[in-house]
Amino acid sequence: MSVFIDTVDYIHGRVRIIDQTLLPGKDIRLDLDCVEDVADAIRSLKVRGAPAIGIAAAYGVLLELENILAEGDAGGKGFIFDRATGFDPERVKGLDVDLCGARLIAAIEKLALTRPTAVNLFQALDIMRRAVESEERCPEVYCGRIAGDAFHIHEEEIEVERRIGLNGARLISDGMTILTHCNAGGLATAGLGTALSVIYSASDQGKKVKVFADETRPLLQGARLTAYELEKNGIDTTIICDSAAHSVIASGKVDIVITGADRIAANGDTANKIGTFGLASTCDRFDIPFLVAAPLSTFDMATRSGEEIVIEERSGTELTHFHGIRIVPEGVRTYNPAFDVTPSDLISGIITEKSVIRAPYGENIRLLFFSPGQ
Amino acid sequence: MSVFIDTVDYIHGRVRIIDQTLLPGKDIRLDLDCVEDVADAIRSLKVRGAPAIGIAAAYGVLLELENILAEGDAGGKGFIFDRATGFDPERVKGLDVDLCGARLIAAIEKLALTRPTAVNLFQALDIMRRAVESEERCPEVYCGRIAGDAFHIHEEEIEVERRIGLNGARLISDGMTILTHCNAGGLATAGLGTALSVIYSASDQGKKVKVFADETRPLLQGARLTAYELEKNGIDTTIICDSAAHSVIASGKVDIVITGADRIAANGDTANKIGTFGLASTCDRFDIPFLVAAPLSTFDMATRSGEEIVIEERSGTELTHFHGIRIVPEGVRTYNPAFDVTPSDLISGIITEKSVIRAPYGENIRLLFFSPGQ
């Protein structure tokens, strides 16, 4: 069975994350104890990947509630919330819900400013905002809903990813070689990942698969994180530089390409790690299936097409420096978009927890979201 | 006027190179004093770029001759050959041409084993081999031909690149944005480069151009070397990661893409730095001209198509380590092809010192090489 990676969790009143900037060299957990630290961890990619960012943000709101309670009567008695043990309603009784609500909204607004592209961040914060803004004035019920919603976002994600894996594994035959980009694995999420969940699931079913993983500049999520996960799971993995993917695909060495997604528009256009569009384009030229694996939470029905997706531009130091060593001469400009948009006509299918969506995307996505009985 | 870069030269009896592995951090010249050091410098990319490799190899043969002479009567009187001052025929009179020839052939064979893809290496060594194997037995004439041929390879390259720049600059209009990959500049050659010579020439003509330069993993020749050269020449340069080039092209920010070439087959298929094929493919999708700039010495008329070109696979440590820091977890495989092949149907034109070759390539290349009067 595949190895679960404890990317992000809420343990003993703290948001616990793996510091992904240090992987694979150092495998270190950080216990974040204030919302500023959670926001900073998201911004600096200590925690990254669209679903993991959503969970971390939800937990950031819960952490703010934890800290508000600790300042009052509940302080000094140790942690209040924990995903494994839940919480003791007695401990929250003294809470001034009105005062608390304003601080939690401030926390939500702080967290919303961290990264613009991943839609899961905003969806998770929307769920938390509805809980925070509820009419409920009984502290036990109020706190119970906030904690419950945060834990639910996390646990539902794990189940969703398991189903994505199973739905995607039907497309994988024994002996296939899969190419992936960036990290759409357990480290990007809280379960088995999205694109990598498909690979883990196929492997658990006894299918022997090989993986080409793009190193994924500038932050090398493929070389560092995907390689780390796949190796832990005993999957035959070969790292290539991003620009080699095109000739590797052209040479017939790849049967299928699967990536994750950071935001999917209502027409199926998909924002994902910079480089994804180029891969999809090359797959199209050689008739290699290009698939996206993503939970329904990655779909942004308010965004009609890829043109409306805001692409985060990150600091040029990601290109000019490596571990503090300057690569690019001083005075030279950089342009460092973190994502690109793959138009849906280059996508062979989108693997979700419900089904594999195929073209025509606009129609089929609408059906999945709005059909009766859903 | 554009700044000449002294990439490789023969000075005071030594092969002088810039150690390109240290740029842009350290700008250091190395005086190589034996053929083994020249071979090692080529293998380890201290000197790189198809034309520069050819020149360095030719000078490696001359250096072996220098050392043979230094072992005999000519020793102890300082250097014999120098590109600026030539040589004194009196100094080579005692040479045993037969014995010398065998050692020079051994040097040629050593140099031929350094890198398999760049055709200029083999063409330069073929010229040197013909000089070494000549019937001439007069030491002065024999040595004069070897030195003359080596210096001629170098000087002709400078003139050829000047002409490539002028031919290519006709395709560049004021205000254009050019994207380039790897380093096809003075550092890859011995003059102004190939793709970058076009840019320098356009700029010298007063055309304001902007350049997007791919960083070019794994060895970052774009980020380190192209940026260094362009910045020295005052060209507006922006470094992007390789995989960003596709969405930068898609977004309409690029008017033309120009790269160098390591080997061009008789049908126009072009081997160049890994990633070139993907760029050409994306240009094709968006109707952006994709041009190759290369001297006629880069054409290999004995190779019928790209399928016959041997692609050098380099060590995985180029991917797994950066400045000694491990990026990829232990036990994970790598695949590191240094080049890919762009089929000629994706190439809008090949800029040579004679003219810009257009499709149908097979026919037009043949005409250029074999037409009467050439």
XYZ file of C-alpha atoms in Angstrom:
748
model
C 0.000 0.000 0.000
C 1.090 3.517 -0.722
C 2.819 5.554 1.954
C 0.774 8.466 3.273
C 2.742 11.658 3.751
C 1.799 13.942 6.658
C 2.099 17.124 4.607
C -0.188 19.253 6.782
C -2.167 18.471 9.931
C -3.649 20.036 13.036
C -2.018 18.420 16.049
C -2.136 19.527 19.703
C -3.325 23.026 18.917
C -0.712 23.695 16.255
C -0.606 23.551 12.441
C 2.039 20.945 11.729
C 3.655 20.941 8.283
C 6.630 19.358 6.575
C 8.976 22.161 5.510
C 8.998 21.319 1.795
C 11.668 23.871 0.997
C 14.174 21.634 2.802
C 13.199 18.334 1.140
C 14.732 15.966 0.200
C 17.880 16.984 2.085
C 16.128 17.513 5.443
C 12.799 15.959 6.478
C 11.636 18.428 9.125
C 8.202 19.123 10.691
C 7.323 22.644 11.750
C 4.669 23.398 14.395
C 3.230 26.775 13.375
C 1.736 28.643 16.332
C 0.218 31.793 14.821
C -1.665 32.749 11.692
C 1.212 34.951 10.483
C 3.463 31.885 10.436
C 0.879 29.928 8.470
C 0.579 32.749 5.934
C 4.350 32.931 5.702
C 4.651 29.163 5.234
C 2.187 29.328 2.305
C 3.893 32.335 0.742
C 7.370 30.833 1.028
C 6.213 27.421 -0.294
C 7.057 25.589 2.928
C 3.587 24.216 2.342
C 2.528 24.177 -1.321
C 0.213 22.460 -3.792
C -3.330 23.706 -4.298
C -5.164 21.283 -1.940
C -2.510 21.497 0.804
C -2.662 25.290 0.708
C -6.438 25.136 1.192
C -6.123 22.850 4.200
C -3.290 24.868 5.728
C -5.343 28.057 5.351
C -8.399 26.490 7.013
C -6.175 25.327 9.849
C -4.713 28.841 10.035
C -8.186 30.134 10.924
C -8.646 27.400 13.526
C -5.226 28.270 14.952
C -6.312 31.890 15.362
C -9.371 30.668 17.276
C -7.105 28.468 19.412
C -4.922 31.477 20.234
C -7.915 33.726 21.062
C -9.185 31.072 23.472
C -5.715 30.618 24.981
C -5.580 34.341 25.793
C -8.767 33.952 27.879
C -9.727 31.553 30.611
C -8.899 28.538 28.523
C -5.205 29.465 28.485
C -2.586 27.653 30.475
C -4.350 24.306 30.214
C -2.664 23.175 27.039
C -4.119 22.829 23.580
C -7.848 22.951 22.812
C -8.227 21.537 19.281
C -6.661 18.433 17.761
C -7.679 16.491 14.660
C -7.378 13.116 16.389
C -9.125 14.013 19.660
C -11.445 16.876 18.604
C -12.064 19.314 21.509
C -13.657 19.647 24.923
C -16.697 22.009 24.715
C -16.166 22.988 28.369
C -12.945 24.761 27.411
C -14.570 27.254 25.035
C -17.523 28.360 27.155
C -16.176 31.793 28.073
C -15.611 32.927 24.474
C -16.927 36.348 23.339
C -18.144 35.214 19.919
C -18.583 38.745 18.507
C -15.096 39.916 19.374
C -13.683 36.621 18.219
C -15.445 36.805 14.828
C -13.732 40.062 13.879
C -10.303 38.613 14.601
C -11.042 35.469 12.639
C -12.151 37.518 9.621
C -8.873 39.441 9.839
C -7.026 36.119 9.850
C -8.977 34.961 6.778
C -8.098 38.167 4.954
C -4.428 37.768 5.837
C -4.399 34.192 4.534
C -6.227 35.165 1.322
C -3.332 37.453 0.363
C -0.719 34.707 0.288
C -1.087 33.233 -3.212
C -3.459 34.334 -5.967
C -3.765 31.362 -8.338
C -4.776 28.229 -6.379
C -8.541 28.294 -6.102
C -8.606 25.818 -3.197
C -7.203 28.532 -0.941
C -10.219 30.749 -1.556
C -12.705 27.893 -1.396
C -11.359 26.726 1.952
C -11.367 30.297 3.261
C -14.946 30.746 2.010
C -16.058 27.709 3.995
C -14.271 29.050 7.057
C -15.765 32.525 6.516
C -19.286 31.084 6.457
C -18.577 29.286 9.740
C -17.056 32.425 11.287
C -19.940 34.631 10.110
C -22.671 32.224 11.236
C -25.514 33.563 13.383
C -24.656 31.052 16.075
C -23.768 32.738 19.355
C -23.296 29.691 21.571
C -19.513 29.367 21.950
C -19.510 25.554 22.006
C -21.556 25.269 18.803
C -19.729 28.187 17.151
C -16.276 26.732 17.865
C -17.458 23.240 17.063
C -18.487 24.304 13.583
C -15.209 26.107 12.878
C -13.129 23.148 14.038
C -15.447 20.670 12.328
C -15.301 22.504 9.013
C -11.512 22.755 9.083
C -11.101 19.053 9.908
C -13.725 18.201 7.295
C -11.862 20.080 4.546
C -8.818 17.974 5.396
C -10.555 14.601 5.708
C -12.698 15.086 2.665
C -9.567 15.877 0.685
C -8.039 12.532 1.676
C -11.151 10.669 0.508
C -11.417 12.728 -2.674
C -7.835 11.925 -3.578
C -8.378 8.227 -2.990
C -11.259 8.350 -5.467
C -9.239 10.378 -7.995
C -6.610 7.654 -7.779
C -9.150 4.914 -8.437
C -10.829 6.774 -11.308
C -7.484 7.566 -12.901
C -6.007 4.094 -12.413
C -8.571 2.724 -14.887
C -6.691 4.638 -17.596
C -3.348 3.077 -16.658
C -2.318 -0.304 -18.061
C 0.401 -2.588 -16.807
C 3.787 -1.552 -18.196
C 2.860 2.046 -18.991
C 5.275 4.951 -18.700
C 3.764 8.121 -17.254
C 5.292 11.579 -17.393
C 4.409 14.130 -14.712
C 5.357 17.717 -13.973
C 5.885 19.512 -10.660
C 4.508 17.736 -7.591
C 0.879 16.697 -7.585
C 1.401 14.123 -4.869
C 0.824 13.715 -1.179
C 3.141 16.638 -0.528
C 0.856 18.915 -2.544
C -2.215 17.729 -0.714
C -2.956 15.860 2.456
C -3.561 12.372 1.160
C -2.076 10.601 -1.821
C -2.154 13.568 -4.144
C -3.916 13.992 -7.443
C -1.725 12.995 -10.402
C 0.442 10.834 -8.140
C -2.625 9.277 -6.495
C -3.420 7.820 -9.923
C 0.081 6.358 -10.073
C -0.068 5.022 -6.494
C -3.475 3.520 -7.118
C -2.362 1.807 -10.347
C 0.711 0.508 -8.555
C -1.395 -0.771 -5.627
C -3.456 -2.667 -8.204
C -0.292 -4.507 -9.229
C 0.326 -2.585 -12.448
C 4.026 -2.017 -13.052
C 4.467 1.597 -14.113
C 7.467 3.799 -14.814
C 7.524 7.528 -14.260
C 9.434 10.354 -15.915
C 9.304 13.328 -13.550
C 10.254 16.794 -14.826
C 12.578 18.495 -12.372
C 10.329 21.603 -12.536
C 12.316 24.800 -12.354
C 12.705 27.122 -10.689
C 11.911 25.443 -7.355
C 12.564 21.860 -8.449
C 9.392 20.383 -6.974
C 9.746 17.428 -9.361
C 13.385 16.682 -8.602
C 12.978 17.247 -4.866
C 9.415 16.334 -3.931
C 7.962 14.037 -6.592
C 11.183 12.020 -6.641
C 11.095 11.823 -2.812
C 7.498 10.546 -2.749
C 7.771 8.131 -5.635
C 10.996 6.703 -4.272
C 9.367 6.191 -0.838
C 6.590 4.335 -2.650
C 8.975 2.152 -4.661
C 7.928 3.560 -8.047
C 10.531 3.380 -10.845
C 11.318 7.080 -11.348
C 13.576 8.961 -13.745
C 14.206 12.685 -13.354
C 14.644 14.742 -16.513
C 15.118 18.452 -17.006
C 11.917 20.227 -18.036
C 13.019 20.963 -21.556
C 13.930 17.303 -22.160
C 10.291 16.276 -21.733
C 9.483 17.346 -25.285
C 11.997 15.076 -26.987
C 11.265 12.270 -24.497
C 7.600 12.460 -25.566
C 8.571 12.759 -29.242
C 10.749 9.640 -28.977
C 7.757 7.491 -28.012
C 9.046 6.746 -24.491
C 5.894 8.135 -22.796
C 2.401 6.579 -22.935
C 0.510 9.221 -20.993
C 1.136 12.568 -19.269
C -0.707 13.402 -16.040
C -0.390 16.639 -14.080
C -2.302 18.298 -11.277
C -4.073 21.662 -11.512
C -4.146 24.866 -9.520
C -7.365 26.226 -10.995
C -9.728 24.941 -13.665
C -12.068 27.391 -15.376
C -15.692 26.555 -16.234
C -14.649 25.758 -19.819
C -11.894 23.331 -18.712
C -8.928 25.661 -19.281
C -6.425 24.672 -16.609
C -3.858 26.716 -14.711
C -0.997 24.594 -13.437
C 2.740 24.893 -12.774
C 4.649 26.795 -15.416
C 5.610 24.355 -18.182
C 2.359 22.398 -18.199
C 1.077 24.169 -21.293
C 4.212 23.304 -23.282
C 3.857 19.644 -22.316
C 0.202 19.552 -23.351
C 1.094 21.164 -26.649
C 3.760 18.541 -27.381
C 1.391 15.719 -26.362
C -1.117 17.106 -28.841
C 1.480 16.991 -31.630
C 2.261 13.322 -30.948
C -1.226 12.120 -29.990
C -0.153 11.261 -26.453
C -2.993 11.573 -23.922
C -2.547 14.609 -21.689
C -4.608 14.284 -18.502
C -5.234 16.565 -15.553
C -6.036 15.060 -12.153
C -7.837 17.410 -9.768
C -10.591 17.443 -7.184
C -13.820 19.293 -7.988
C -12.647 21.890 -5.452
C -10.063 22.988 -8.049
C -12.809 24.035 -10.470
C -13.682 27.706 -10.377
C -17.101 28.004 -11.968
C -16.967 31.796 -11.611
C -14.030 31.884 -14.017
C -15.336 31.389 -17.520
C -12.032 30.705 -19.270
C -8.293 30.604 -18.747
C -7.941 34.219 -19.838
C -9.560 35.306 -16.572
C -7.162 33.365 -14.346
C -4.690 35.560 -12.457
C -1.186 34.149 -12.852
C 1.084 34.654 -9.859
C 4.444 36.192 -10.728
C 7.054 35.217 -8.165
C 10.340 36.817 -7.157
C 13.165 36.765 -9.656
C 15.522 35.495 -6.961
C 14.055 32.034 -7.606
C 15.873 32.252 -10.949
C 18.897 34.365 -10.080
C 19.995 32.463 -6.970
C 20.297 28.863 -5.887
C 21.028 28.121 -2.236
C 22.370 31.660 -1.985
C 24.696 31.311 -4.979
C 24.122 33.874 -7.719
C 23.596 32.303 -11.161
C 22.399 35.253 -13.262
C 24.731 38.265 -13.574
C 23.676 41.390 -11.680
C 21.558 43.873 -13.603
C 19.832 41.259 -15.772
C 16.038 41.194 -15.578
C 13.937 38.120 -14.869
C 10.325 37.106 -15.515
C 9.057 34.347 -13.269
C 5.411 33.380 -13.748
C 4.580 30.457 -11.435
C 1.819 29.030 -13.640
C 0.574 28.850 -17.172
C -2.828 28.055 -18.655
C -3.454 24.986 -20.786
C -6.467 25.505 -23.050
C -8.967 22.702 -22.657
C -8.690 21.639 -26.291
C -5.250 20.235 -25.419
C -6.595 18.200 -22.484
C -7.650 14.579 -23.110
C -9.487 14.257 -19.819
C -9.808 15.673 -16.311
C -9.751 12.990 -13.627
C -11.938 14.028 -10.671
C -13.296 12.187 -7.675
C -16.618 11.733 -9.479
C -15.558 10.749 -12.986
C -13.151 11.460 -15.808
C -14.492 14.534 -17.592
C -14.017 14.613 -21.362
C -14.687 17.208 -24.051
C -16.910 19.122 -24.607
C -15.679 20.459 -21.273
C -17.980 23.435 -20.814
C -21.032 21.214 -21.118
C -19.712 18.245 -19.153
C -18.318 20.330 -16.300
C -21.657 22.146 -16.036
C -23.498 18.828 -15.955
C -21.251 17.540 -13.166
C -21.717 20.641 -11.026
C -25.340 21.507 -11.649
C -27.165 18.347 -12.701
C -30.098 17.306 -10.495
C -29.151 14.902 -7.743
C -25.596 16.241 -7.423
C 30.117 48.194 -31.444
C 29.661 44.776 -29.935
C 32.155 43.504 -27.386
C 34.303 40.620 -28.608
C 34.786 37.872 -26.054
C 38.125 36.032 -25.995
C 36.536 32.596 -25.547
C 39.437 30.596 -26.975
C 42.776 31.632 -28.422
C 46.336 30.449 -28.999
C 48.661 32.772 -27.130
C 52.380 32.332 -26.363
C 52.367 28.610 -27.039
C 49.318 27.854 -24.905
C 45.589 27.352 -25.554
C 43.948 30.138 -23.591
C 40.282 29.749 -22.686
C 37.751 31.414 -20.415
C 36.610 28.831 -17.868
C 32.893 29.003 -18.695
C 31.910 26.738 -15.824
C 32.798 29.598 -13.451
C 30.929 32.388 -15.272
C 29.332 34.739 -14.385
C 30.642 34.497 -10.806
C 34.325 34.340 -11.777
C 35.821 35.575 -15.050
C 38.996 33.484 -15.250
C 41.348 32.603 -18.149
C 43.089 29.234 -18.198
C 46.314 28.568 -20.116
C 46.128 24.912 -21.123
C 49.570 23.407 -21.681
C 48.891 19.854 -22.883
C 46.409 18.103 -25.136
C 44.927 16.161 -22.193
C 43.956 19.459 -20.556
C 42.337 20.650 -23.779
C 40.348 17.406 -24.055
C 39.333 17.712 -20.428
C 38.288 21.354 -20.877
C 36.021 20.325 -23.789
C 34.565 17.352 -21.931
C 33.860 19.365 -18.773
C 32.362 22.295 -20.741
C 35.033 24.768 -19.620
C 35.030 25.506 -23.329
C 31.719 24.778 -25.066
C 29.596 25.668 -28.074
C 30.050 23.861 -31.362
C 32.372 26.395 -33.105
C 34.467 27.034 -29.984
C 34.957 23.293 -29.494
C 36.219 23.005 -33.073
C 38.724 25.807 -32.593
C 39.887 24.500 -29.209
C 40.429 21.035 -30.710
C 42.453 22.440 -33.622
C 44.559 24.375 -31.126
C 44.927 21.196 -29.071
C 46.703 19.606 -32.036
C 48.938 22.665 -32.467
C 49.691 22.551 -28.729
C 50.844 18.939 -29.075
C 53.171 20.044 -31.880
C 54.419 22.882 -29.661
C 55.190 20.393 -26.878
C 56.939 17.948 -29.221
C 59.157 20.786 -30.457
C 59.791 21.967 -26.905
C 61.102 18.506 -25.982
C 63.742 18.803 -28.740
C 66.280 21.465 -29.549
C 63.628 24.173 -29.655
C 62.942 23.751 -25.943
C 64.038 26.266 -23.368
C 63.692 29.218 -25.708
C 60.104 30.018 -24.876
C 57.006 29.520 -26.974
C 57.087 28.737 -30.672
C 53.568 29.436 -31.964
C 51.323 32.417 -31.271
C 48.275 33.615 -33.194
C 49.404 37.250 -33.148
C 53.064 36.727 -34.040
C 52.981 33.425 -35.988
C 56.251 31.437 -35.621
C 59.928 31.522 -36.471
C 60.711 28.742 -39.030
C 64.274 28.499 -37.660
C 62.894 27.065 -34.419
C 61.289 23.971 -36.018
C 64.136 22.900 -38.297
C 65.246 19.894 -36.243
C 61.804 18.243 -36.161
C 61.490 14.530 -37.080
C 58.287 14.859 -39.088
C 57.540 11.105 -39.187
C 57.772 10.610 -35.424
C 55.856 13.814 -34.841
C 52.999 12.780 -37.157
C 52.171 9.686 -35.110
C 51.921 11.701 -31.902
C 49.739 14.327 -33.544
C 47.369 11.623 -34.853
C 47.141 10.248 -31.298
C 46.270 13.750 -30.089
C 43.571 14.059 -32.759
C 42.078 10.745 -31.700
C 42.060 11.802 -28.072
C 40.297 15.054 -28.897
C 37.739 13.283 -31.103
C 36.503 11.283 -28.105
C 35.481 14.314 -26.050
C 31.965 15.081 -27.324
C 29.979 13.214 -29.960
C 27.317 15.655 -31.226
C 28.996 18.881 -32.371
C 30.093 18.330 -35.946
C 32.542 21.256 -35.882
C 34.814 19.210 -33.628
C 35.194 16.513 -36.277
C 35.477 18.966 -39.145
C 38.251 20.893 -37.403
C 40.034 17.652 -36.555
C 39.667 16.475 -40.186
C 41.371 19.643 -41.397
C 44.132 19.113 -38.833
C 44.442 15.437 -39.792
C 44.938 16.326 -43.458
C 47.694 18.750 -42.451
C 49.315 16.193 -40.137
C 49.131 13.425 -42.793
C 50.454 15.589 -45.636
C 53.331 14.279 -47.749
C 55.380 17.323 -46.846
C 58.630 16.404 -45.072
C 60.218 19.808 -44.722
C 59.709 20.716 -41.023
C 59.222 24.426 -41.682
C 56.529 23.858 -44.309
C 54.937 20.986 -42.342
C 54.669 23.003 -39.120
C 53.659 26.109 -41.025
C 50.691 24.307 -42.510
C 49.535 22.891 -39.141
C 49.784 26.266 -37.423
C 48.300 28.053 -40.419
C 45.329 25.692 -40.602
C 44.603 26.001 -36.862
C 44.778 29.806 -36.952
C 42.729 29.813 -40.162
C 39.911 27.770 -38.547
C 39.784 30.396 -35.808
C 39.980 33.470 -38.002
C 37.575 32.177 -40.583
C 35.101 31.507 -37.796
C 35.254 35.144 -36.712
C 34.536 36.313 -40.263
C 31.813 33.715 -40.780
C 30.034 34.857 -37.623
C 30.215 38.473 -38.674
C 28.465 37.500 -41.908
C 25.858 35.381 -40.098
C 25.105 38.430 -37.979
C 24.650 40.634 -41.040
C 22.497 38.073 -42.883
C 20.338 37.496 -39.819
C 19.993 41.167 -38.899
C 17.980 41.695 -42.089
C 15.231 39.635 -40.470
C 15.183 41.798 -37.329
C 13.126 44.994 -37.213
C 13.426 47.828 -34.738
C 11.493 47.041 -31.541
C 11.431 43.269 -31.968
C 11.602 40.832 -29.054
C 13.778 37.792 -29.698
C 13.799 34.598 -27.639
C 16.940 32.477 -27.542
C 17.948 29.240 -25.837
C 21.296 28.129 -24.381
C 24.296 30.206 -25.440
C 24.947 30.717 -29.126
C 27.088 33.767 -28.526
C 30.721 34.735 -28.472
C 31.269 32.332 -25.609
C 30.144 29.436 -27.817
C 32.418 30.474 -30.630
C 35.370 32.757 -31.068
C 33.767 35.844 -32.503
C 30.307 37.262 -31.945
C 28.492 33.957 -31.950
C 25.744 32.704 -34.208
C 22.258 33.470 -32.835
C 23.683 36.274 -30.681
C 25.725 37.651 -33.594
C 22.373 38.348 -35.277
C 21.256 40.246 -32.180
C 24.558 42.147 -31.865
C 24.494 43.021 -35.541
C 20.875 44.275 -35.385
C 21.760 46.304 -32.300
C 24.865 47.757 -33.997
C 22.549 48.868 -36.817
C 20.616 50.926 -34.263
C 17.629 48.565 -33.961
C 16.317 48.449 -30.410
C 15.718 44.797 -29.556
C 14.703 42.952 -26.412
C 15.749 39.413 -25.590
C 14.137 36.636 -23.575
C 16.880 34.147 -22.718
C 15.939 30.679 -21.447
C 18.042 29.781 -18.435
C 18.814 26.406 -20.091
C 18.996 23.612 -17.604
C 20.850 21.692 -16.495
C 23.998 23.784 -16.908
C 22.298 27.191 -17.105
C 24.206 28.441 -20.134
C 21.418 30.944 -20.773
C 21.249 32.314 -17.237
C 25.013 32.357 -16.814
C 26.562 32.916 -20.237
C 23.984 34.478 -22.552
C 22.966 36.897 -19.814
C 26.647 37.743 -19.191
C 27.307 38.479 -22.872
C 24.125 40.373 -23.582
C 24.529 42.471 -20.463
C 28.134 43.327 -21.472
C 26.712 44.439 -24.824
C 23.959 46.550 -23.289
C 21.103 44.425 -24.714
C 17.807 44.489 -22.752
C 17.672 40.905 -21.450
C 15.136 38.961 -19.403
C 15.904 35.496 -18.055
C 13.043 32.990 -17.886
C 12.989 29.354 -16.880
C 12.947 26.995 -19.864
C 9.410 25.825 -19.343
C 8.100 29.420 -19.211
C 9.173 29.973 -22.824
C 6.055 28.199 -24.117
C 3.547 30.478 -22.412
C 5.714 33.530 -23.125
C 5.516 32.639 -26.835
C 1.790 31.850 -26.553
C 1.140 35.232 -24.951
C 2.428 37.070 -28.019
C 5.425 38.591 -26.239
C 7.942 37.107 -28.710
C 8.374 38.104 -32.365
C 11.030 35.595 -33.365
C 13.035 32.720 -31.849
C 16.671 32.219 -32.856
C 18.955 29.446 -31.599
C 22.309 28.052 -32.613
C 22.933 24.495 -33.792
C 25.336 21.710 -32.930
C 24.792 19.658 -36.079
C 22.552 20.129 -39.104
C 21.748 17.112 -41.270
C 21.592 17.258 -45.068
C 17.798 17.558 -44.884
C 17.922 20.500 -42.443
C 17.053 18.545 -39.275
C 18.958 20.333 -36.521
C 20.518 19.036 -33.316
C 20.827 21.734 -30.679
C 20.692 22.091 -26.899
C 17.974 20.037 -25.224
C 14.764 22.051 -25.260
C 15.177 23.509 -28.735
C 12.723 21.048 -30.263
C 9.988 21.988 -27.782
C 10.488 25.670 -28.565
C 10.271 25.062 -32.307
C 7.112 23.032 -31.800
C 5.457 25.841 -29.827
C 6.561 28.435 -32.402
C 4.918 26.291 -35.062
C 1.635 26.284 -33.112
C 1.608 30.090 -32.869
C 3.124 30.928 -36.270
C 6.170 32.554 -34.702
C 9.281 32.292 -36.900
C 11.789 29.788 -35.510
C 15.256 30.371 -36.931
C 18.560 28.590 -36.575
C 21.815 30.531 -36.962
C 24.827 28.408 -37.844
C 27.935 28.448 -40.022
C 28.116 26.041 -42.963
C 30.683 24.107 -40.899
C 27.779 22.959 -38.695
C 26.174 21.125 -41.632
C 26.988 17.453 -41.807
C 26.223 16.404 -45.372
C 27.073 12.786 -44.520
C 24.131 12.692 -42.119
C 20.957 12.365 -44.139
C 18.451 13.201 -41.404
C 18.130 13.912 -37.687
C 17.525 10.250 -36.937
C 21.180 9.527 -37.691
C 22.532 12.146 -35.285
C 24.143 10.695 -32.156
C 22.781 12.499 -29.083
C 25.255 12.852 -26.238
C 23.908 11.692 -22.891
C 25.663 13.455 -20.044
C 26.137 12.534 -16.401
C 23.087 12.549 -14.147
C 25.002 14.580 -11.588
C 24.216 17.633 -13.735
C 20.623 17.093 -12.582
C 21.105 15.608 -9.115
C 23.588 18.164 -7.784
C 24.049 21.908 -7.925
C 27.316 23.376 -6.648
C 27.774 20.168 -4.668
C 24.315 20.314 -3.067
C 22.161 17.238 -3.705
C 18.743 18.106 -5.157
C 17.385 14.693 -6.198
C 17.017 12.026 -3.481
C 19.507 9.162 -3.588
C 18.450 6.116 -5.577
C 16.369 8.039 -8.113
C 17.383 7.588 -11.740
C 18.098 10.419 -14.176
C 18.125 10.774 -17.956
C 20.178 13.679 -19.239
C 20.366 14.026 -23.022
C 22.376 17.148 -23.894
C 20.643 17.772 -27.229
C 17.478 17.155 -29.136
C 16.675 17.187 -32.838
C 14.316 19.712 -34.388
C 12.858 18.383 -37.647
C 13.391 20.816 -40.487
C 9.660 21.261 -41.099
C 9.557 23.277 -37.855
C 12.402 25.572 -38.944
C 11.508 28.838 -40.700
C 15.037 29.488 -41.908
C 18.696 28.674 -41.303
C 20.898 31.767 -41.202
C 24.371 30.970 -42.567
C 27.319 33.100 -43.629
C 26.217 32.746 -47.270
C 22.467 33.236 -47.081
C 19.319 32.389 -45.175
C 18.321 28.903 -46.271
C 14.570 28.231 -46.513
C 12.495 25.128 -47.229
C 12.708 22.852 -49.153
C 15.864 22.320 -47.090
C 17.236 19.170 -48.721
C 17.287 20.836 -52.110
C 18.453 24.270 -50.979
C 21.209 22.944 -48.721
C 22.460 20.747 -51.578
C 22.444 23.731 -53.920
C 24.469 25.798 -51.443
C 27.072 23.087 -50.943
C 27.368 21.612 -54.395
C 26.300 24.219 -56.924
C 28.920 25.196 -59.543
C 30.997 28.168 -58.566
C 30.722 27.504 -54.822
